[in-house]
Coordinates of C-alpha atoms in Angstrom, one line a residue:
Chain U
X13 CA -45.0 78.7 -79.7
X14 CA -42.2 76.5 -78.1
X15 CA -41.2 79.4 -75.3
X16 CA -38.7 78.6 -72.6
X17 CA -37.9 81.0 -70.2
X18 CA -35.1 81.0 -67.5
X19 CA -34.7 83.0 -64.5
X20 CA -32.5 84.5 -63.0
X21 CA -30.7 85.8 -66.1
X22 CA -27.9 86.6 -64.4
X23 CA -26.7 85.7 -60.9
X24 CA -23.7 86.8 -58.8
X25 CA -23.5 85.0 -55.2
X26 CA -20.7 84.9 -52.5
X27 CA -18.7 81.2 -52.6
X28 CA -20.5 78.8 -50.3
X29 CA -24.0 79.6 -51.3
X30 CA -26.5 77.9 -52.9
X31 CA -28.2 79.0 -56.2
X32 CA -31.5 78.2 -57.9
X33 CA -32.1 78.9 -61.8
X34 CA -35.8 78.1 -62.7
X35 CA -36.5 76.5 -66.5
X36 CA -40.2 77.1 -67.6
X37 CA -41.6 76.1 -70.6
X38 CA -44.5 79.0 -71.2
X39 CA -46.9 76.8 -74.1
X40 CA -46.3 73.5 -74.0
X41 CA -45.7 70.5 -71.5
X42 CA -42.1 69.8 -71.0
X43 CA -42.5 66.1 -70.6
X44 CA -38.2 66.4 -70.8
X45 CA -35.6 68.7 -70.0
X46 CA -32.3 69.1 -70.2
X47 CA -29.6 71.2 -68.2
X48 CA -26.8 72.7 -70.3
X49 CA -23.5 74.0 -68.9
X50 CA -21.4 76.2 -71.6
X51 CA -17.7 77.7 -71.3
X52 CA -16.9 80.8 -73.2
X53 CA -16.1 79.9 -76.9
X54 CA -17.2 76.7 -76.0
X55 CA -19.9 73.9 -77.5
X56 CA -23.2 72.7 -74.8
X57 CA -21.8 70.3 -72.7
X58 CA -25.1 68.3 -71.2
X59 CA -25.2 68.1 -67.5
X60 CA -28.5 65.9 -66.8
X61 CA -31.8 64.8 -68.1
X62 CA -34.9 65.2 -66.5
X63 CA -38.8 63.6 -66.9
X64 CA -41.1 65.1 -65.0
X65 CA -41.9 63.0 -61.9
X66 CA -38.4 61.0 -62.4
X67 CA -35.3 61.7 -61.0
X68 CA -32.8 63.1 -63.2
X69 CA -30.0 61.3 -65.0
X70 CA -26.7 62.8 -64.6
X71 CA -24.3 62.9 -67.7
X72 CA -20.5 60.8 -66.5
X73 CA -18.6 63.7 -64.7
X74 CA -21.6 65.8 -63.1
X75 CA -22.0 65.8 -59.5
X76 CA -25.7 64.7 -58.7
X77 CA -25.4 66.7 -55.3
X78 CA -23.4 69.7 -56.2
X79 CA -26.1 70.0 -59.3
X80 CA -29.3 69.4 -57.7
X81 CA -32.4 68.9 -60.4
X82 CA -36.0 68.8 -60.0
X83 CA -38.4 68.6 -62.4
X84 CA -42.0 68.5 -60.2
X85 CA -44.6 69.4 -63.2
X86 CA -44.6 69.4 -66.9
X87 CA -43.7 73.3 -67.0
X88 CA -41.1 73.9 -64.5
X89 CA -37.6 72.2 -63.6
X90 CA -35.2 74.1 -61.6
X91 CA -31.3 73.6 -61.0
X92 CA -29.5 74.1 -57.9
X93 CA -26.0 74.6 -57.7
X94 CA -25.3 73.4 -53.8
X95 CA -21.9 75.4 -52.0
X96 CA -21.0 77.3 -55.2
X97 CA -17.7 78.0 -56.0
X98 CA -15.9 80.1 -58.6
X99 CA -15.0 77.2 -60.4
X100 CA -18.9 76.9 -61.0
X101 CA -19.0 79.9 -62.6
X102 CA -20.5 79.2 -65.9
X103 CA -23.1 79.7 -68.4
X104 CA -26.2 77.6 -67.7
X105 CA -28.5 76.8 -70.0
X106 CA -32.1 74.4 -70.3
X107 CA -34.0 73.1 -72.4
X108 CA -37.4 71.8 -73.1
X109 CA -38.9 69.0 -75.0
X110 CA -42.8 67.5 -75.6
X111 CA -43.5 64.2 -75.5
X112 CA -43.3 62.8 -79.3
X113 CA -41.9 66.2 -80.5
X114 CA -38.7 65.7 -81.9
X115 CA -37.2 69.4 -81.4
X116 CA -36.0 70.4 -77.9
X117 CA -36.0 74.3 -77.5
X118 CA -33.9 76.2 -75.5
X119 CA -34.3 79.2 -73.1
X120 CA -32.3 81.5 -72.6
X121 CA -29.7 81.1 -70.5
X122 CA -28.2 82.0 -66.8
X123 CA -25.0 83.6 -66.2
X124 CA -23.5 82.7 -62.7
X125 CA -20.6 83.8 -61.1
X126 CA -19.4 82.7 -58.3
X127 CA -17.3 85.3 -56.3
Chain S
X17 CA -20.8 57.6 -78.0
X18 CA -21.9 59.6 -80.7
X19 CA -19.8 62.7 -81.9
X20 CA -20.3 65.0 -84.3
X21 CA -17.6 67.3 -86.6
X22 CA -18.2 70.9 -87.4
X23 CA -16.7 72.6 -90.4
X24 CA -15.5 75.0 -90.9
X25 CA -14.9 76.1 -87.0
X26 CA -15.1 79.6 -88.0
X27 CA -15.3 81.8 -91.2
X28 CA -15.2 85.0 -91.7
X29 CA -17.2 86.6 -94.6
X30 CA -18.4 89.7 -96.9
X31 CA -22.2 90.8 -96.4
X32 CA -24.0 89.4 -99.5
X33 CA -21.7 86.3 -99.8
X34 CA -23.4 82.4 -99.4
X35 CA -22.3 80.4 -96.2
X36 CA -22.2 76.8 -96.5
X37 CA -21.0 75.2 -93.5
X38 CA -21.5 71.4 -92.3
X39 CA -21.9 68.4 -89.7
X40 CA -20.2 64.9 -89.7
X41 CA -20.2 61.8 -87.7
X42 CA -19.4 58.1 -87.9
X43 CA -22.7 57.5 -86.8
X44 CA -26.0 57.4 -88.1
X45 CA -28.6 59.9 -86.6
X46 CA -32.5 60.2 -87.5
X47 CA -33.1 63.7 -87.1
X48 CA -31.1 66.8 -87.3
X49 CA -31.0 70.1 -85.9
X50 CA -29.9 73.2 -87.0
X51 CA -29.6 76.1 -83.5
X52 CA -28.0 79.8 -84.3
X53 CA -26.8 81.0 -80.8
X54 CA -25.8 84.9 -80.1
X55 CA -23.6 85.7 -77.6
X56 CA -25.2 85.6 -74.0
X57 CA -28.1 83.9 -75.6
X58 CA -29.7 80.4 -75.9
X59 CA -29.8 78.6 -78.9
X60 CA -32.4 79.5 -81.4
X61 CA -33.9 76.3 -83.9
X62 CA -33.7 77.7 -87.1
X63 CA -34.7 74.3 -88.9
X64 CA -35.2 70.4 -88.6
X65 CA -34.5 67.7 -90.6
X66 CA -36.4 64.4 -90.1
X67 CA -35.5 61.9 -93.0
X68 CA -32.4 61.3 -95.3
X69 CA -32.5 63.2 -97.9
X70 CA -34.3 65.8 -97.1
X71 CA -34.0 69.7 -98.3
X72 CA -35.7 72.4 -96.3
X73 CA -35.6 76.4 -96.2
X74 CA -36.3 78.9 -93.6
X75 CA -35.9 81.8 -95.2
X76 CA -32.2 82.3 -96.5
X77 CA -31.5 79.2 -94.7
X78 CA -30.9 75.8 -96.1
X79 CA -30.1 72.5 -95.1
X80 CA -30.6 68.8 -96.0
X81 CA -30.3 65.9 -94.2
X82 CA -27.1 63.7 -95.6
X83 CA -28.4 60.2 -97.7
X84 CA -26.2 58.2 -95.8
X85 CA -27.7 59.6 -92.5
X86 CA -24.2 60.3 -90.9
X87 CA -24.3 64.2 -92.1
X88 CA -26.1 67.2 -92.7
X89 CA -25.5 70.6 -94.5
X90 CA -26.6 74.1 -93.9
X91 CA -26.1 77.1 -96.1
X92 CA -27.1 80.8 -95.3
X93 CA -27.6 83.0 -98.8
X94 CA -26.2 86.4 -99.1
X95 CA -25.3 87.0 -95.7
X96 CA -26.2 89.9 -93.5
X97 CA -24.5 91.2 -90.4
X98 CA -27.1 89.7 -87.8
X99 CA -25.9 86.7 -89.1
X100 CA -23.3 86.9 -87.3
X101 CA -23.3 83.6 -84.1
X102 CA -21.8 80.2 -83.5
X103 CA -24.2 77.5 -85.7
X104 CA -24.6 74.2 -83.8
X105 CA -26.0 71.2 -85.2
X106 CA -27.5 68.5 -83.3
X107 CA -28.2 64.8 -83.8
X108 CA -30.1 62.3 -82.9
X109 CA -30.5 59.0 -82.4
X110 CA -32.4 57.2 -80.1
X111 CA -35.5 59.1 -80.6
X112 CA -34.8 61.2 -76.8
X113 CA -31.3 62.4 -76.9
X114 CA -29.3 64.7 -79.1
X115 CA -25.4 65.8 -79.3
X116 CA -24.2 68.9 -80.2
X117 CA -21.8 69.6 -82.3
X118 CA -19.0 72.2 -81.1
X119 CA -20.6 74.4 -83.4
X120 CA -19.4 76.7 -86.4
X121 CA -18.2 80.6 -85.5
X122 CA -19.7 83.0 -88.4
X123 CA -18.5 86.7 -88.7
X124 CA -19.6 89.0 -91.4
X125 CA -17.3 91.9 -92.7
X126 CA -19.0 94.9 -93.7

């Protein structure tokens, strides 16, 4: 139980685009999530939090329209990095939480890179 | 806010030696977590801790939750080489959010 999957795993995109990663929690209802960012060698570093149905709060320091999050059901959130750069390039990673569950569970990550 | 120390930052260690390894803060938390995370990977919970005190196994995995709710402990017994990750803890608080700690680098010699 407690499955979170993330697609892509990987991405590689031209400067300028945009990019969606999908967060899906497979068995339970994801009544939070939450939107990692990671540098190699580095600890998580929390971008936003989402509720499903609200809009997301952004952590001090994260652009709410470069990092564009919706969370529309209680299985799915996605996060759109708007006009990537390479500076974006990064290690993105979600996780999932059930209302009065104390544990958030992670998937498994996205690797963009921004060319 | 709330931050949270990890130590050692890394170790290196034989196969078959114990790891203990641990998590500190100023502040108080109500619930710890203990994540393994392998390279290119997500973190993995490997165990939680609800109440101060507490002592619980997964395995060769061990950790308690600090009485004075501002740390917690985990130890791996005689290590093996897919032990090998970056431990983070996490704590907390408020009953929604958690910090992480900037986790614990563990290598195991052959």
């Amino acid at each position: 139980g407690a499955v979170v999957s993330q697609h892509p795993s990987r991405v590689i995109c031209k400067s300028g685009t945009s990019v969606k990663i999908e967060c899906r929690s497979l068995d339970f209802q994801a009544t939070t999530m939450f939107w990692y960012r990671q540098f190699p060698k580095k600890s998580l570093m929390l971008m936003a939090t989402s509720n499903e149905g609200s809009k997301a709060t952004y952590e001090q320091g994260v652009e709410k329209d470069k990092f564009l999050i919706n969370h529309a059901s209680l299985t799915l959130s996605t996060l759109t990095v708007t006009s990537a750069h390479p500076e974006d390039s990064s290690f993105y990673i979600c996780s999932a939480r059930e209302r009065s569950v104390r544990e958030q569970f992670f998937g498994p990550g996205t690797r963009l890179t921004v060319l | 806010g709330q931050q949270l120390n990890q130590s050692p930052q890394s170790m290196f260690i034989q196969e078959g030696e114990d790891v203990s390894m641990n998590c500190t803060s100023s502040s108080i938390f109500n619930t710890w977590l203990w994540y393994k995370q392998d390279p290119g990977e997500g973190p993995v919970l490997l165990i939680a801790l609800y109440k101060a005190g507490e002592l619980t196994s997964n395995g060769r995995l061990t950790a308690q939750f600090g009485i004075t709710r501002k740390d917690s402990f985990l130890n791996i017994s005689a290590s093996i080489p897919s032990d090998v990750g970056i431990y983070f803890c996490a704590g907390q608080w408020d009953g929604q959010n958690f910090v992480f700690g900037p986790g614990t680098r563990l290598s195991v010699l052959p």
